[in-house]
PDB file of C-alpha atoms in Angstrom:
ATOM      1  CA  UNK A  24     115.059-191.183 -11.481  1.00 36.00           C
ATOM      2  CA  UNK A  25     114.471-192.570  -7.737  1.00 40.00           C
ATOM      3  CA  UNK A  26     112.334-190.527  -5.143  1.00 40.00           C
ATOM      4  CA  UNK A  27     114.490-189.538  -2.593  1.00 43.00           C
ATOM      5  CA  UNK A  28     112.423-189.128   0.502  1.00 41.00           C
ATOM      6  CA  UNK A  29     115.118-187.625   2.669  1.00 44.00           C
ATOM      7  CA  UNK A  30     115.921-184.820  -0.134  1.00 45.00           C
ATOM      8  CA  UNK A  31     112.138-183.876  -0.737  1.00 42.00           C
ATOM      9  CA  UNK A  32     110.536-180.958   0.746  1.00 44.00           C
ATOM     10  CA  UNK A  33     107.857-181.173   3.570  1.00 44.00           C
ATOM     11  CA  UNK A  34     104.694-180.306   1.021  1.00 44.00           C
ATOM     12  CA  UNK A  35     106.271-182.861  -1.394  1.00 44.00           C
ATOM     13  CA  UNK A  36     106.506-185.517   1.033  1.00 41.00           C
ATOM     14  CA  UNK A  37     103.304-184.872   1.844  1.00 44.00           C
ATOM     15  CA  UNK A  38     102.089-185.444  -1.545  1.00 44.00           C
ATOM     16  CA  UNK A  39     104.041-188.228  -1.958  1.00 43.00           C
ATOM     17  CA  UNK A  40     102.673-189.910   0.728  1.00 47.00           C
ATOM     18  CA  UNK A  41      99.256-189.132   0.217  1.00 49.00           C
ATOM     19  CA  UNK A  42      99.751-190.655  -3.513  1.00 46.00           C
ATOM     20  CA  UNK A  43     101.586-193.505  -2.375  1.00 46.00           C
ATOM     21  CA  UNK A  44      98.487-194.238   0.128  1.00 48.00           C
ATOM     22  CA  UNK A  45      96.207-193.898  -2.336  1.00 47.00           C
ATOM     23  CA  UNK A  46      98.232-195.937  -4.881  1.00 44.00           C
ATOM     24  CA  UNK A  47      98.128-198.710  -2.240  1.00 45.00           C
ATOM     25  CA  UNK A  48      94.487-198.557  -1.788  1.00 49.00           C
ATOM     26  CA  UNK A  49      93.891-198.622  -5.458  1.00 45.00           C
ATOM     27  CA  UNK A  50      96.307-201.581  -5.846  1.00 41.00           C
ATOM     28  CA  UNK A  51      94.253-203.345  -3.147  1.00 42.00           C
ATOM     29  CA  UNK A  52      91.140-203.138  -4.605  1.00 41.00           C
ATOM     30  CA  UNK A  53      92.290-204.196  -8.150  1.00 38.00           C
ATOM     31  CA  UNK A  54      93.732-207.455  -6.253  1.00 36.00           C
ATOM     32  CA  UNK A  55      96.597-207.690  -8.195  1.00 36.00           C
ATOM     33  CA  UNK A  56      98.778-210.872  -8.526  1.00 35.00           C
ATOM     34  CA  UNK A  57     101.097-211.847  -5.016  1.00 36.00           C
ATOM     35  CA  UNK A  58     104.259-209.801  -5.732  1.00 40.00           C
ATOM     36  CA  UNK A  59     102.874-206.747  -7.181  1.00 41.00           C
ATOM     37  CA  UNK A  60     101.362-205.470  -4.208  1.00 39.00           C
ATOM     38  CA  UNK A  61     104.587-205.556  -2.234  1.00 37.00           C
ATOM     39  CA  UNK A  62     105.214-201.981  -2.665  1.00 38.00           C
ATOM     40  CA  UNK A  63     104.610-199.022  -5.005  1.00 41.00           C
ATOM     41  CA  UNK A  64     107.672-198.281  -7.207  1.00 45.00           C
ATOM     42  CA  UNK A  65     106.986-194.682  -7.785  1.00 45.00           C
ATOM     43  CA  UNK A  66     110.278-193.750  -9.836  1.00 47.00           C
ATOM     44  CA  UNK A  67     108.646-194.291 -13.437  1.00 47.00           C
ATOM     45  CA  UNK A  68     105.484-192.073 -12.292  1.00 48.00           C
ATOM     46  CA  UNK A  69     108.048-189.608 -10.794  1.00 48.00           C
ATOM     47  CA  UNK A  70     110.061-189.535 -14.128  1.00 49.00           C
ATOM     48  CA  UNK A  71     106.834-189.254 -15.803  1.00 48.00           C
ATOM     49  CA  UNK A  72     105.850-186.228 -13.939  1.00 46.00           C
ATOM     50  CA  UNK A  73     109.395-184.762 -14.426  1.00 47.00           C
ATOM     51  CA  UNK A  74     109.416-185.652 -18.292  1.00 48.00           C
ATOM     52  CA  UNK A  75     105.704-183.595 -18.669  1.00 46.00           C
ATOM     53  CA  UNK A  76     107.018-180.695 -17.159  1.00 42.00           C
ATOM     54  CA  UNK A  77     104.597-180.478 -14.116  1.00 38.00           C
ATOM     55  CA  UNK A  78     104.827-180.075 -10.373  1.00 36.00           C
ATOM     56  CA  UNK A  79     104.937-183.221  -8.701  1.00 35.00           C
ATOM     57  CA  UNK A  80     101.227-183.038  -7.201  1.00 38.00           C
ATOM     58  CA  UNK A  81      98.768-185.550  -6.027  1.00 38.00           C
ATOM     59  CA  UNK A  82      96.727-185.508  -9.053  1.00 43.00           C
ATOM     60  CA  UNK A  83      99.420-185.945 -11.460  1.00 43.00           C
ATOM     61  CA  UNK A  84     100.418-188.638  -9.538  1.00 45.00           C
ATOM     62  CA  UNK A  85      97.188-190.614  -9.094  1.00 48.00           C
ATOM     63  CA  UNK A  86      96.150-190.079 -12.325  1.00 49.00           C
ATOM     64  CA  UNK A  87      99.303-191.923 -13.832  1.00 52.00           C
ATOM     65  CA  UNK A  88      99.078-194.596 -11.389  1.00 52.00           C
ATOM     66  CA  UNK A  89      95.599-194.659 -12.909  1.00 52.00           C
ATOM     67  CA  UNK A  90      97.071-195.034 -16.410  1.00 53.00           C
ATOM     68  CA  UNK A  91      99.718-197.290 -15.423  1.00 51.00           C
ATOM     69  CA  UNK A  92      96.864-199.455 -13.883  1.00 50.00           C
ATOM     70  CA  UNK A  93      94.669-199.161 -16.778  1.00 45.00           C
ATOM     71  CA  UNK A  94      97.602-200.260 -19.247  1.00 44.00           C
ATOM     72  CA  UNK A  95      98.226-203.319 -16.843  1.00 43.00           C
ATOM     73  CA  UNK A  96      94.451-204.186 -17.635  1.00 41.00           C
ATOM     74  CA  UNK A  97      94.499-203.321 -21.288  1.00 42.00           C
ATOM     75  CA  UNK A  98      91.911-200.274 -20.594  1.00 41.00           C
ATOM     76  CA  UNK A  99      94.576-197.158 -21.714  1.00 40.00           C
ATOM     77  CA  UNK A 100      91.835-195.516 -23.319  1.00 40.00           C
ATOM     78  CA  UNK A 101      89.403-195.810 -20.660  1.00 36.00           C
ATOM     79  CA  UNK A 102      87.313-192.398 -19.828  1.00 33.00           C
ATOM     80  CA  UNK A 103      89.043-190.174 -17.626  1.00 34.00           C
ATOM     81  CA  UNK A 104      92.779-191.749 -18.647  1.00 34.00           C
ATOM     82  CA  UNK A 105      94.822-188.694 -18.198  1.00 38.00           C
ATOM     83  CA  UNK A 106      94.332-186.102 -21.078  1.00 36.00           C
ATOM     84  CA  UNK A 107      97.256-184.206 -20.258  1.00 40.00           C
ATOM     85  CA  UNK A 108      99.117-187.410 -21.072  1.00 45.00           C
ATOM     86  CA  UNK A 109      97.748-187.369 -24.608  1.00 44.00           C
ATOM     87  CA  UNK A 110      99.800-185.079 -26.441  1.00 43.00           C
ATOM     88  CA  UNK A 111     102.960-186.111 -25.075  1.00 48.00           C
ATOM     89  CA  UNK A 112     102.164-189.892 -25.762  1.00 46.00           C
ATOM     90  CA  UNK A 113     101.443-188.769 -29.272  1.00 46.00           C
ATOM     91  CA  UNK A 114     104.805-187.383 -29.900  1.00 49.00           C
ATOM     92  CA  UNK A 115     106.430-190.607 -29.391  1.00 47.00           C
ATOM     93  CA  UNK A 116     103.888-192.835 -30.905  1.00 47.00           C
ATOM     94  CA  UNK A 117     102.206-191.752 -33.924  1.00 49.00           C
ATOM     95  CA  UNK A 118     102.460-189.617 -37.206  1.00 56.00           C
ATOM     96  CA  UNK A 119     105.106-187.745 -38.739  1.00 63.00           C
ATOM     97  CA  UNK A 120     105.911-186.208 -35.604  1.00 66.00           C
ATOM     98  CA  UNK A 121     108.214-189.770 -35.074  1.00 67.00           C
ATOM     99  CA  UNK A 122     110.440-188.466 -37.908  1.00 76.00           C
ATOM    100  CA  UNK A 123     111.729-185.482 -35.992  1.00 80.00           C
ATOM    101  CA  UNK A 124     115.596-186.203 -36.715  1.00 83.00           C
ATOM    102  CA  UNK A 125     114.815-186.734 -40.505  1.00 85.00           C
ATOM    103  CA  UNK A 126     113.172-183.301 -40.247  1.00 86.00           C
ATOM    104  CA  UNK A 127     115.457-181.841 -38.518  1.00 88.00           C
ATOM    105  CA  UNK A 128     117.662-182.470 -41.236  1.00 90.00           C
ATOM    106  CA  UNK A 129     115.916-181.094 -43.857  1.00 89.00           C
ATOM    107  CA  UNK A 130     115.157-177.834 -42.213  1.00 90.00           C
ATOM    108  CA  UNK A 131     118.921-177.598 -41.570  1.00 88.00           C
ATOM    109  CA  UNK A 132     119.442-178.073 -45.053  1.00 88.00           C
ATOM    110  CA  UNK A 133     116.965-175.826 -46.475  1.00 86.00           C
ATOM    111  CA  UNK A 134     118.343-173.094 -44.134  1.00 85.00           C
ATOM    112  CA  UNK A 135     121.708-173.351 -45.281  1.00 83.00           C
ATOM    113  CA  UNK A 136     120.719-173.020 -48.957  1.00 82.00           C
ATOM    114  CA  UNK A 137     118.973-170.027 -49.493  1.00 79.00           C
ATOM    115  CA  UNK A 138     121.772-168.260 -51.040  1.00 76.00           C
ATOM    116  CA  UNK A 139     119.521-167.087 -54.053  1.00 76.00           C
ATOM    117  CA  UNK A 140     117.032-165.237 -52.246  1.00 76.00           C
ATOM    118  CA  UNK A 141     117.320-161.204 -51.572  1.00 79.00           C
ATOM    119  CA  UNK A 142     119.313-160.404 -48.356  1.00 81.00           C
ATOM    120  CA  UNK A 143     115.993-159.397 -46.348  1.00 82.00           C
ATOM    121  CA  UNK A 144     114.058-162.534 -47.128  1.00 84.00           C
ATOM    122  CA  UNK A 145     116.759-164.691 -46.652  1.00 85.00           C
ATOM    123  CA  UNK A 146     117.138-163.352 -42.812  1.00 87.00           C
ATOM    124  CA  UNK A 147     113.689-163.835 -42.683  1.00 88.00           C
ATOM    125  CA  UNK A 148     113.784-167.105 -43.783  1.00 89.00           C
ATOM    126  CA  UNK A 149     116.621-168.020 -41.780  1.00 90.00           C
ATOM    127  CA  UNK A 150     114.897-167.061 -38.678  1.00 91.00           C
ATOM    128  CA  UNK A 151     112.101-169.010 -39.606  1.00 92.00           C
ATOM    129  CA  UNK A 152     114.246-172.298 -39.897  1.00 92.00           C
ATOM    130  CA  UNK A 153     115.735-171.568 -36.751  1.00 93.00           C
ATOM    131  CA  UNK A 154     112.730-171.187 -34.879  1.00 95.00           C
ATOM    132  CA  UNK A 155     111.445-174.470 -36.590  1.00 94.00           C
ATOM    133  CA  UNK A 156     114.658-176.454 -35.820  1.00 94.00           C
ATOM    134  CA  UNK A 157     114.533-175.355 -32.089  1.00 94.00           C
ATOM    135  CA  UNK A 158     110.796-176.579 -32.111  1.00 92.00           C
ATOM    136  CA  UNK A 159     112.060-180.038 -33.630  1.00 90.00           C
ATOM    137  CA  UNK A 160     114.938-180.334 -31.302  1.00 90.00           C
ATOM    138  CA  UNK A 161     112.598-179.732 -28.257  1.00 87.00           C
ATOM    139  CA  UNK A 162     109.917-181.959 -29.562  1.00 83.00           C
ATOM    140  CA  UNK A 163     112.432-184.640 -30.193  1.00 81.00           C
ATOM    141  CA  UNK A 164     113.967-184.294 -26.661  1.00 78.00           C
ATOM    142  CA  UNK A 165     110.688-184.569 -25.453  1.00 73.00           C
ATOM    143  CA  UNK A 166     109.851-187.922 -27.120  1.00 71.00           C
ATOM    144  CA  UNK A 167     113.099-189.518 -26.285  1.00 72.00           C
ATOM    145  CA  UNK A 168     111.880-188.875 -22.921  1.00 65.00           C
ATOM    146  CA  UNK A 169     108.644-190.492 -22.977  1.00 62.00           C
ATOM    147  CA  UNK A 170     109.752-193.531 -24.971  1.00 64.00           C
ATOM    148  CA  UNK A 171     111.841-193.917 -22.089  1.00 64.00           C
ATOM    149  CA  UNK A 172     108.931-193.501 -19.639  1.00 59.00           C
ATOM    150  CA  UNK A 173     107.103-195.931 -21.567  1.00 57.00           C
ATOM    151  CA  UNK A 174     109.760-198.391 -21.999  1.00 60.00           C
ATOM    152  CA  UNK A 175     110.226-198.130 -18.008  1.00 59.00           C
ATOM    153  CA  UNK A 176     106.318-198.728 -17.912  1.00 54.00           C
ATOM    154  CA  UNK A 177     106.087-201.563 -20.148  1.00 54.00           C
ATOM    155  CA  UNK A 178     109.164-203.077 -18.004  1.00 57.00           C
ATOM    156  CA  UNK A 179     106.942-202.241 -14.945  1.00 52.00           C
ATOM    157  CA  UNK A 180     103.976-203.847 -16.553  1.00 49.00           C
ATOM    158  CA  UNK A 181     105.692-207.087 -17.847  1.00 52.00           C
ATOM    159  CA  UNK A 182     106.861-207.516 -14.186  1.00 50.00           C
TER     160      UNK A 182
ATOM    161  CA  UNK B  12     103.789-162.615 -50.022  1.00 53.00           C
ATOM    162  CA  UNK B  13     104.444-166.433 -50.543  1.00 53.00           C
ATOM    163  CA  UNK B  14     106.959-167.857 -48.312  1.00 61.00           C
ATOM    164  CA  UNK B  15     110.168-168.578 -50.023  1.00 78.00           C
ATOM    165  CA  UNK B  16     110.341-172.193 -48.461  1.00 84.00           C
ATOM    166  CA  UNK B  17     107.557-174.264 -47.754  1.00 87.00           C
ATOM    167  CA  UNK B  18     108.172-175.279 -44.350  1.00 89.00           C
ATOM    168  CA  UNK B  19     104.897-177.036 -43.697  1.00 88.00           C
ATOM    169  CA  UNK B  20     105.207-179.235 -46.918  1.00 86.00           C
ATOM    170  CA  UNK B  21     108.900-179.791 -45.836  1.00 86.00           C
ATOM    171  CA  UNK B  22     107.699-181.214 -42.783  1.00 86.00           C
ATOM    172  CA  UNK B  23     104.923-183.116 -44.122  1.00 84.00           C
ATOM    173  CA  UNK B  24     102.769-182.372 -40.957  1.00 84.00           C
ATOM    174  CA  UNK B  25      99.132-182.067 -41.217  1.00 82.00           C
ATOM    175  CA  UNK B  26      96.659-179.981 -39.118  1.00 82.00           C
ATOM    176  CA  UNK B  27      96.428-182.584 -36.399  1.00 76.00           C
ATOM    177  CA  UNK B  28     100.332-182.999 -35.906  1.00 79.00           C
ATOM    178  CA  UNK B  29     100.029-179.128 -35.702  1.00 85.00           C
ATOM    179  CA  UNK B  30      97.478-179.118 -33.139  1.00 81.00           C
ATOM    180  CA  UNK B  31      99.261-181.558 -31.058  1.00 76.00           C
ATOM    181  CA  UNK B  32     102.320-179.526 -31.002  1.00 83.00           C
ATOM    182  CA  UNK B  33     100.315-176.315 -30.157  1.00 86.00           C
ATOM    183  CA  UNK B  34      98.401-178.088 -27.310  1.00 79.00           C
ATOM    184  CA  UNK B  35     101.919-179.753 -25.848  1.00 77.00           C
ATOM    185  CA  UNK B  36     103.450-176.010 -25.966  1.00 84.00           C
ATOM    186  CA  UNK B  37     100.199-175.023 -24.402  1.00 85.00           C
ATOM    187  CA  UNK B  38     101.093-177.374 -21.376  1.00 75.00           C
ATOM    188  CA  UNK B  39     104.080-175.909 -20.740  1.00 79.00           C
ATOM    189  CA  UNK B  40     102.939-172.453 -20.663  1.00 85.00           C
ATOM    190  CA  UNK B  41     100.042-173.531 -18.216  1.00 79.00           C
ATOM    191  CA  UNK B  42     102.790-175.208 -16.007  1.00 71.00           C
ATOM    192  CA  UNK B  43     104.806-171.812 -16.071  1.00 80.00           C
ATOM    193  CA  UNK B  44     107.344-172.990 -17.927  1.00 82.00           C
ATOM    194  CA  UNK B  45     107.533-169.950 -20.815  1.00 91.00           C
ATOM    195  CA  UNK B  46     110.844-170.829 -21.947  1.00 93.00           C
ATOM    196  CA  UNK B  47     109.701-174.079 -23.527  1.00 89.00           C
ATOM    197  CA  UNK B  48     106.562-172.853 -24.385  1.00 92.00           C
ATOM    198  CA  UNK B  49     108.200-170.248 -26.492  1.00 96.00           C
ATOM    199  CA  UNK B  50     110.383-172.480 -28.194  1.00 96.00           C
ATOM    200  CA  UNK B  51     107.037-174.449 -29.015  1.00 93.00           C
ATOM    201  CA  UNK B  52     105.073-171.352 -30.349  1.00 96.00           C
ATOM    202  CA  UNK B  53     108.152-169.515 -32.150  1.00 96.00           C
ATOM    203  CA  UNK B  54     108.355-172.608 -34.128  1.00 95.00           C
ATOM    204  CA  UNK B  55     104.443-172.612 -34.739  1.00 95.00           C
ATOM    205  CA  UNK B  56     104.446-168.973 -35.620  1.00 94.00           C
ATOM    206  CA  UNK B  57     107.176-169.776 -38.462  1.00 93.00           C
ATOM    207  CA  UNK B  58     105.150-172.587 -39.760  1.00 90.00           C
ATOM    208  CA  UNK B  59     102.922-169.827 -41.136  1.00 79.00           C
ATOM    209  CA  UNK B  60      99.554-171.613 -40.407  1.00 78.00           C
ATOM    210  CA  UNK B  61      96.294-169.202 -40.707  1.00 79.00           C
ATOM    211  CA  UNK B  62      95.794-169.621 -37.138  1.00 85.00           C
ATOM    212  CA  UNK B  63      96.079-166.326 -35.005  1.00 93.00           C
ATOM    213  CA  UNK B  64      96.688-168.273 -31.725  1.00 95.00           C
ATOM    214  CA  UNK B  65     100.445-168.962 -31.877  1.00 96.00           C
ATOM    215  CA  UNK B  66     100.943-165.078 -32.333  1.00 96.00           C
ATOM    216  CA  UNK B  67      98.307-164.417 -29.439  1.00 96.00           C
ATOM    217  CA  UNK B  68      99.705-167.099 -27.066  1.00 96.00           C
ATOM    218  CA  UNK B  69     103.663-165.462 -27.944  1.00 97.00           C
ATOM    219  CA  UNK B  70     102.194-162.240 -27.089  1.00 97.00           C
ATOM    220  CA  UNK B  71     101.689-163.657 -23.579  1.00 96.00           C
ATOM    221  CA  UNK B  72     104.566-165.611 -23.327  1.00 96.00           C
ATOM    222  CA  UNK B  73     106.765-162.641 -23.957  1.00 97.00           C
ATOM    223  CA  UNK B  74     104.762-160.742 -21.268  1.00 96.00           C
ATOM    224  CA  UNK B  75     105.549-163.451 -18.611  1.00 95.00           C
ATOM    225  CA  UNK B  76     109.163-163.330 -19.594  1.00 96.00           C
ATOM    226  CA  UNK B  77     109.247-159.808 -19.201  1.00 95.00           C
ATOM    227  CA  UNK B  78     110.345-159.155 -22.909  1.00 97.00           C
ATOM    228  CA  UNK B  79     107.912-156.487 -23.625  1.00 97.00           C
ATOM    229  CA  UNK B  80     108.967-155.238 -26.891  1.00 98.00           C
ATOM    230  CA  UNK B  81     108.366-158.741 -28.492  1.00 98.00           C
ATOM    231  CA  UNK B  82     105.359-158.939 -26.306  1.00 97.00           C
ATOM    232  CA  UNK B  83     103.974-155.609 -28.186  1.00 98.00           C
ATOM    233  CA  UNK B  84     105.410-156.869 -31.520  1.00 97.00           C
ATOM    234  CA  UNK B  85     103.475-160.403 -31.399  1.00 97.00           C
ATOM    235  CA  UNK B  86     100.070-158.706 -29.998  1.00 97.00           C
ATOM    236  CA  UNK B  87     100.255-156.451 -33.070  1.00 97.00           C
ATOM    237  CA  UNK B  88     100.794-159.619 -34.958  1.00 95.00           C
ATOM    238  CA  UNK B  89      98.012-161.401 -33.539  1.00 96.00           C
ATOM    239  CA  UNK B  90      95.742-158.631 -33.855  1.00 97.00           C
ATOM    240  CA  UNK B  91      96.443-158.045 -37.788  1.00 96.00           C
ATOM    241  CA  UNK B  92      95.009-161.368 -37.785  1.00 95.00           C
ATOM    242  CA  UNK B  93      92.013-160.955 -35.854  1.00 95.00           C
ATOM    243  CA  UNK B  94      91.469-157.581 -34.704  1.00 95.00           C
ATOM    244  CA  UNK B  95      88.996-157.677 -31.846  1.00 93.00           C
ATOM    245  CA  UNK B  96      90.477-160.564 -29.916  1.00 96.00           C
ATOM    246  CA  UNK B  97      90.187-158.792 -26.185  1.00 96.00           C
ATOM    247  CA  UNK B  98      92.842-161.047 -24.276  1.00 96.00           C
ATOM    248  CA  UNK B  99      95.159-159.907 -26.950  1.00 97.00           C
ATOM    249  CA  UNK B 100      94.442-156.253 -26.787  1.00 97.00           C
ATOM    250  CA  UNK B 101      94.819-156.320 -23.000  1.00 97.00           C
ATOM    251  CA  UNK B 102      98.229-157.968 -23.484  1.00 97.00           C
ATOM    252  CA  UNK B 103      98.962-155.201 -25.958  1.00 98.00           C
ATOM    253  CA  UNK B 104      97.846-152.410 -23.226  1.00 97.00           C
ATOM    254  CA  UNK B 105      99.924-154.241 -20.540  1.00 96.00           C
ATOM    255  CA  UNK B 106     103.009-154.133 -23.008  1.00 97.00           C
ATOM    256  CA  UNK B 107     102.560-150.512 -23.907  1.00 97.00           C
ATOM    257  CA  UNK B 108     102.282-149.542 -20.070  1.00 97.00           C
ATOM    258  CA  UNK B 109     105.379-151.669 -19.265  1.00 96.00           C
ATOM    259  CA  UNK B 110     107.227-149.949 -22.167  1.00 97.00           C
ATOM    260  CA  UNK B 111     106.164-146.393 -20.671  1.00 96.00           C
ATOM    261  CA  UNK B 112     103.917-145.535 -23.452  1.00 97.00           C
ATOM    262  CA  UNK B 113     100.801-144.672 -21.261  1.00 96.00           C
ATOM    263  CA  UNK B 114      99.518-142.193 -23.813  1.00 97.00           C
ATOM    264  CA  UNK B 115      98.670-145.212 -26.306  1.00 97.00           C
ATOM    265  CA  UNK B 116      97.864-147.741 -23.439  1.00 97.00           C
ATOM    266  CA  UNK B 117      95.271-145.922 -21.736  1.00 97.00           C
ATOM    267  CA  UNK B 118      92.606-145.178 -24.274  1.00 97.00           C
ATOM    268  CA  UNK B 119      92.839-148.847 -25.016  1.00 97.00           C
ATOM    269  CA  UNK B 120      92.153-149.975 -21.534  1.00 97.00           C
ATOM    270  CA  UNK B 121      89.604-147.311 -21.180  1.00 97.00           C
ATOM    271  CA  UNK B 122      87.626-148.994 -24.193  1.00 97.00           C
ATOM    272  CA  UNK B 123      88.403-152.332 -22.678  1.00 97.00           C
ATOM    273  CA  UNK B 124      87.364-151.383 -19.052  1.00 97.00           C
ATOM    274  CA  UNK B 125      83.780-151.413 -20.686  1.00 97.00           C
ATOM    275  CA  UNK B 126      83.858-154.756 -22.320  1.00 96.00           C
ATOM    276  CA  UNK B 127      81.042-157.403 -21.801  1.00 95.00           C
ATOM    277  CA  UNK B 128      83.453-159.677 -20.444  1.00 94.00           C
ATOM    278  CA  UNK B 129      83.355-158.985 -16.979  1.00 95.00           C
ATOM    279  CA  UNK B 130      86.752-160.632 -16.194  1.00 94.00           C
ATOM    280  CA  UNK B 131      88.753-158.625 -18.483  1.00 95.00           C
ATOM    281  CA  UNK B 132      86.976-155.223 -17.979  1.00 97.00           C
ATOM    282  CA  UNK B 133      87.972-155.928 -14.041  1.00 96.00           C
ATOM    283  CA  UNK B 134      91.641-156.321 -15.378  1.00 95.00           C
ATOM    284  CA  UNK B 135      91.099-153.185 -16.865  1.00 96.00           C
ATOM    285  CA  UNK B 136      90.030-151.273 -14.734  1.00 96.00           C
ATOM    286  CA  UNK B 137      92.563-152.442 -12.316  1.00 95.00           C
ATOM    287  CA  UNK B 138      95.369-151.159 -14.683  1.00 95.00           C
ATOM    288  CA  UNK B 139      93.796-147.517 -15.028  1.00 96.00           C
ATOM    289  CA  UNK B 140      93.393-147.335 -11.494  1.00 94.00           C
ATOM    290  CA  UNK B 141      97.437-148.093 -11.091  1.00 93.00           C
ATOM    291  CA  UNK B 142      98.427-146.013 -14.236  1.00 93.00           C
ATOM    292  CA  UNK B 143      96.082-143.303 -14.761  1.00 88.00           C
TER     293      UNK B 143
END
């Protein structure tokens, strides 16, 4: 997603302009190599903001940029590096949550094999299976979006 | 009664993973994305962890979604796990008011209006002023 300034409401434009200014100032203070300070590309940040389900606000953008800059210098885990990103990044990067598609298959299979249970219990377990499936689908969608953002970020960081 | 299917074991999630999913769901709640938050917490509640938190939050989510029957249902489930949880008691009272059950809501609000939690007490007092 690329931010189209023409389609932004005035308040968003103000946020965008302010974030751009902050970003440029930060870039300048970090003395990035030539070529990197030609102009900020906010498309990855905007995409991330969309993925993480938040409104476009200056603190989010600046913090995201802080994280990108931190990653650029190998300091992603520095203190203050964007607590709210932790969970979505975790969803994409570690642990059994990565295996959402396999889990989804198991849950669907289990839900379809409840024939031996008494009908009231069967209904209850089917409802649970559906709620868990919906959760897994949602996690899976978010995970894929986060992976896409990380891919874009890595591409950007490699320059 | 033990569940017919051990969903937690099937997923292979630990408490850490549950906590990560919970935190992510809560972010959507905080951002006002109640429908997405609902999906997260319905799933978490179905996993039947011991935590009353998922039921507490589902009560709040359904209030935001104007589904007062479900808000009341989840408030009662949450209170069965943690009887004295004040925000959930307040949510229960709100759901009762929305369901035109003032006779049950007002005595509960009168108790909450005397709570040591001043913010919550003020909310209860405001509801009493509006509905008594």
